[in-house]
CSV table of C-alpha atoms and ligand atoms in Angstrom, one decimal:
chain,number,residue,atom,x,y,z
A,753,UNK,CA,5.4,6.4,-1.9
A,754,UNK,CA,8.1,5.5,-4.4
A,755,UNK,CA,8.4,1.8,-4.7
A,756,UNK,CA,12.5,1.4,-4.0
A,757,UNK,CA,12.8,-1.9,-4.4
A,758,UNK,CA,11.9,-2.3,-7.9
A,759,UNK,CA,15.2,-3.1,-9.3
A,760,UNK,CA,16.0,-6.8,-9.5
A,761,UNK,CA,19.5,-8.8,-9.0
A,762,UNK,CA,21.8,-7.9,-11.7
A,763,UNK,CA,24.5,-8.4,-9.8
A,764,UNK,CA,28.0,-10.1,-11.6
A,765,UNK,CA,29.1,-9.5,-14.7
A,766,UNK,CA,30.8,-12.6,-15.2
A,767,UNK,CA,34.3,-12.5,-17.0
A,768,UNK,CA,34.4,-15.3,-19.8
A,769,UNK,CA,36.4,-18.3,-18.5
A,770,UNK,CA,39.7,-17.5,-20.3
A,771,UNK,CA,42.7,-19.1,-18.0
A,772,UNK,CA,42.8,-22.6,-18.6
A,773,UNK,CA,45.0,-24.8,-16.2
A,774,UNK,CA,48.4,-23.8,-16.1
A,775,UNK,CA,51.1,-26.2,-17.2
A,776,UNK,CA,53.4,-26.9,-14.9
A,777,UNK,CA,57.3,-28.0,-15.4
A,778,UNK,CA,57.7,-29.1,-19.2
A,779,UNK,CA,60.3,-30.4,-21.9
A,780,UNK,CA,62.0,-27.7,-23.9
A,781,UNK,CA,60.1,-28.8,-27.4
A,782,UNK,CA,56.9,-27.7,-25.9
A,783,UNK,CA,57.8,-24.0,-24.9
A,784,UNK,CA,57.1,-22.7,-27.9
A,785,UNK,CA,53.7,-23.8,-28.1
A,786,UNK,CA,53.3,-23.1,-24.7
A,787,UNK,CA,54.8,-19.5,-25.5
A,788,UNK,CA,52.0,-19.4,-28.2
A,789,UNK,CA,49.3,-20.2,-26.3
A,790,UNK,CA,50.4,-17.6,-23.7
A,791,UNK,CA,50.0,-15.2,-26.7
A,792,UNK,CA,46.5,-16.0,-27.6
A,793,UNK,CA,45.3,-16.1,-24.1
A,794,UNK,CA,46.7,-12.9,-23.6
A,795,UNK,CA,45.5,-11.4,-26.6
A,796,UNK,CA,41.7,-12.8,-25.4
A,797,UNK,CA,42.4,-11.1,-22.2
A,798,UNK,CA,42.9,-8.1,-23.7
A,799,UNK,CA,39.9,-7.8,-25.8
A,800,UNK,CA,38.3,-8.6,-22.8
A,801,UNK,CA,39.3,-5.5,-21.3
A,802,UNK,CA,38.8,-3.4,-24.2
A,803,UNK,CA,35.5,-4.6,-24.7
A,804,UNK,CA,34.5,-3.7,-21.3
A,805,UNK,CA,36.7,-0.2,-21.3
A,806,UNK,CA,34.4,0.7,-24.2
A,807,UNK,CA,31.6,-0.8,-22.5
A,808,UNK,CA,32.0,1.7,-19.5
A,809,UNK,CA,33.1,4.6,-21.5
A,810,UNK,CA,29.9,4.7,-23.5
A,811,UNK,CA,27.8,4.0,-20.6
A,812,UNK,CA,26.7,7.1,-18.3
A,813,UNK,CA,27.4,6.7,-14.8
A,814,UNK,CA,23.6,6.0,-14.0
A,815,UNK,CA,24.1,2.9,-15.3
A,816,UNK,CA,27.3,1.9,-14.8
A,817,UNK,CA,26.5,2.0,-10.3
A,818,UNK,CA,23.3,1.7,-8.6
A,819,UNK,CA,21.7,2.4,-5.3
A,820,UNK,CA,21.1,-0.5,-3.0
A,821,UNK,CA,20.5,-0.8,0.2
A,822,UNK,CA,22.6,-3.7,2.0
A,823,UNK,CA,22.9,-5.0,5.6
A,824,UNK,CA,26.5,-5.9,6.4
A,825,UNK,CA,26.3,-9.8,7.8
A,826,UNK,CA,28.6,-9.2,10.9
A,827,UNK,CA,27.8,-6.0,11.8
A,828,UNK,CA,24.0,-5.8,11.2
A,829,UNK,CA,24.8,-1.8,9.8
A,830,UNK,CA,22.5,-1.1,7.3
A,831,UNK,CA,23.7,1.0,4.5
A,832,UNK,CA,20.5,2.5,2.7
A,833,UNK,CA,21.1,3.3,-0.6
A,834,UNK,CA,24.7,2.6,-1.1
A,835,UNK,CA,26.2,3.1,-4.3
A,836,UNK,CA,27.7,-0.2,-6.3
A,837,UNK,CA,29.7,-0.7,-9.0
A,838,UNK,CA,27.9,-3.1,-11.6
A,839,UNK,CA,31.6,-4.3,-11.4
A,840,UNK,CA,31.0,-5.5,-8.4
A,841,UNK,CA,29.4,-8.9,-7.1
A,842,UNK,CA,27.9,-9.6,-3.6
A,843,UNK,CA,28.8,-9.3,-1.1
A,844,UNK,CA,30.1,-5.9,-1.6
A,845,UNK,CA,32.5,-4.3,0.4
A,846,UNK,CA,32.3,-2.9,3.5
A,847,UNK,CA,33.7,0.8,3.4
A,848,UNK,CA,33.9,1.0,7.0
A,849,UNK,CA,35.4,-2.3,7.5
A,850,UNK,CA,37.0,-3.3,4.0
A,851,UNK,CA,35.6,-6.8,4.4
A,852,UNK,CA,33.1,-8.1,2.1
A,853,UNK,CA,30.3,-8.5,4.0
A,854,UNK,CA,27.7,-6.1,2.4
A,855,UNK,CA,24.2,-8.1,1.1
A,856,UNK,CA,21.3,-6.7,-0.5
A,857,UNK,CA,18.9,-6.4,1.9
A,858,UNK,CA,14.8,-7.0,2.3
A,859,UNK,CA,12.4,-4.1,3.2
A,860,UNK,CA,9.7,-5.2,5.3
A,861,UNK,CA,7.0,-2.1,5.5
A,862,UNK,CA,5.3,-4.4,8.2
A,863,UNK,CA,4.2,-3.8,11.7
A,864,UNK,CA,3.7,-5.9,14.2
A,865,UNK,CA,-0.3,-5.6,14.2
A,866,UNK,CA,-0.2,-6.3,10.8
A,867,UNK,CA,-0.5,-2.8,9.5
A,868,UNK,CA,2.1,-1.2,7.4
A,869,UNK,CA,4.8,1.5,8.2
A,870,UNK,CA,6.9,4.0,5.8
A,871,UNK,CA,10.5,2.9,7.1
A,872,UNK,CA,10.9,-0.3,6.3
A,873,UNK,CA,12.8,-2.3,8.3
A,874,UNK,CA,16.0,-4.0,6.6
A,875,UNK,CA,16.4,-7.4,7.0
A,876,UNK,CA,19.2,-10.0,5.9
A,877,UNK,CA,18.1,-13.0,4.2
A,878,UNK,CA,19.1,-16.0,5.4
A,879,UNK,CA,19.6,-17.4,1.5
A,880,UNK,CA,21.7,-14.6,1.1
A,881,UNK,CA,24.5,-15.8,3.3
A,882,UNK,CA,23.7,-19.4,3.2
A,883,UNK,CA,21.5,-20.4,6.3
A,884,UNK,CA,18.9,-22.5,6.2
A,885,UNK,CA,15.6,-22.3,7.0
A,886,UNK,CA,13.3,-19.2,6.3
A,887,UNK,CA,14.2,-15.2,7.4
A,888,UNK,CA,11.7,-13.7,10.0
A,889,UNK,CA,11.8,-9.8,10.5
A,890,UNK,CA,13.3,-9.2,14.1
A,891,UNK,CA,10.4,-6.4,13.9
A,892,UNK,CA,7.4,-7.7,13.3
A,893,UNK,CA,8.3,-11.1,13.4
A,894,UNK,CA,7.0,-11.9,9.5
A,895,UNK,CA,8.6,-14.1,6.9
A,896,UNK,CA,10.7,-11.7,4.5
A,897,UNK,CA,11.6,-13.2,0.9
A,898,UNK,CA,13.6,-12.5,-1.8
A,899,UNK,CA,11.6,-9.4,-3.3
A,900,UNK,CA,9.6,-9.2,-0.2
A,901,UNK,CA,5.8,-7.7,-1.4
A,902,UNK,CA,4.6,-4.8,0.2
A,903,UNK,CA,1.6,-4.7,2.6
A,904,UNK,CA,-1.2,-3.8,0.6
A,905,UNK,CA,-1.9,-0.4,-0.9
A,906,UNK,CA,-4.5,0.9,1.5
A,907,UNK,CA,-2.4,-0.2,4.5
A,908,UNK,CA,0.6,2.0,3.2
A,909,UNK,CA,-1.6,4.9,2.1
A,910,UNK,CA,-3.0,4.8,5.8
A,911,UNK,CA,0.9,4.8,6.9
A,912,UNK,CA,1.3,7.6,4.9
A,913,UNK,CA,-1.7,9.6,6.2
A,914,UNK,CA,-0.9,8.8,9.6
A,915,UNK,CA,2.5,9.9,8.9
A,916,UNK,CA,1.5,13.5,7.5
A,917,UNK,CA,-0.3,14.1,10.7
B,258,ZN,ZN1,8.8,-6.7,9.6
């Protein structure tokens, strides 16, 4: 059993803070500066997106999107293994519905007589979308955290044994 779940939240490349507050209506002596700050800002901006357009050329697709799986906090859909853009922060967007409502989601590989199962179940975490109070597993009813641990080894290789029967 592959462990999925191993990669960790590098979710957000943050863009530098460039745009500054924008002046509003001012006296003719100060359009020139204004006119040169314009400049500069825009010339920051655009070594921004160099930087990152030879960022992503040299980079090989592998790494420029990943493969998570994400639970969509409307609908409950589960998309396993959903290709991202590192681009792109959660919540990600919804293919189906366009909204962005996509969050990584939790395996639990627990079942409710405290054994362990293969097909995790996917569950939303309440942190992820700003509720309080700790996520159960509508499953098996157990807590689920943020890299939620797998049962232990023997349990999953007794899943897997029952499994190849
Ligand atoms: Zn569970």
């Amino acid at each position: 059993m592959a462990d999925t779940q191993s990669s960790s939240l590098m979710d957000g490349l943050h863009a530098p803070d460039v745009a500054g507050p924008a002046p509003a209506a001012k006296p003719r002596g100060v359009r020139q500066t204004a006119a040169l700050g314009f400049a500069i800002l825009s010339l920051v901006v655009l070594g921004v997106v160099l930087t990152r357009a030879v960022q992503s050329h040299s980079n090989s697709p592998s790494e420029m999107s990943k493969r998570r799986t994400l639970v969509d906090s409307e609908t409950g859909t589960v998309f396993a293994n959903h290709p991202v853009s590192l681009q792109e922060t959660v919540p990600f967007t919804n293919p189906k519905t366009g909204k962005r409502t996509l969050f990584p989601a939790e395996a639990c590989y627990w079942t409710k007589d405290g054994g362990a199962k293969l097909t995790p179940t996917y569950v939303l975490l309440n942190e992820a979308v700003g509720k309080p109070g700790p996520t159960l597993c509508p499953d098996c009813g157990r807590k689920v955290v943020f890299h939620n641990p797998l049962p232990p080894a023997e349990d999953m290789l007794k899943a897997a044994q029952i499994d190849a029967k």
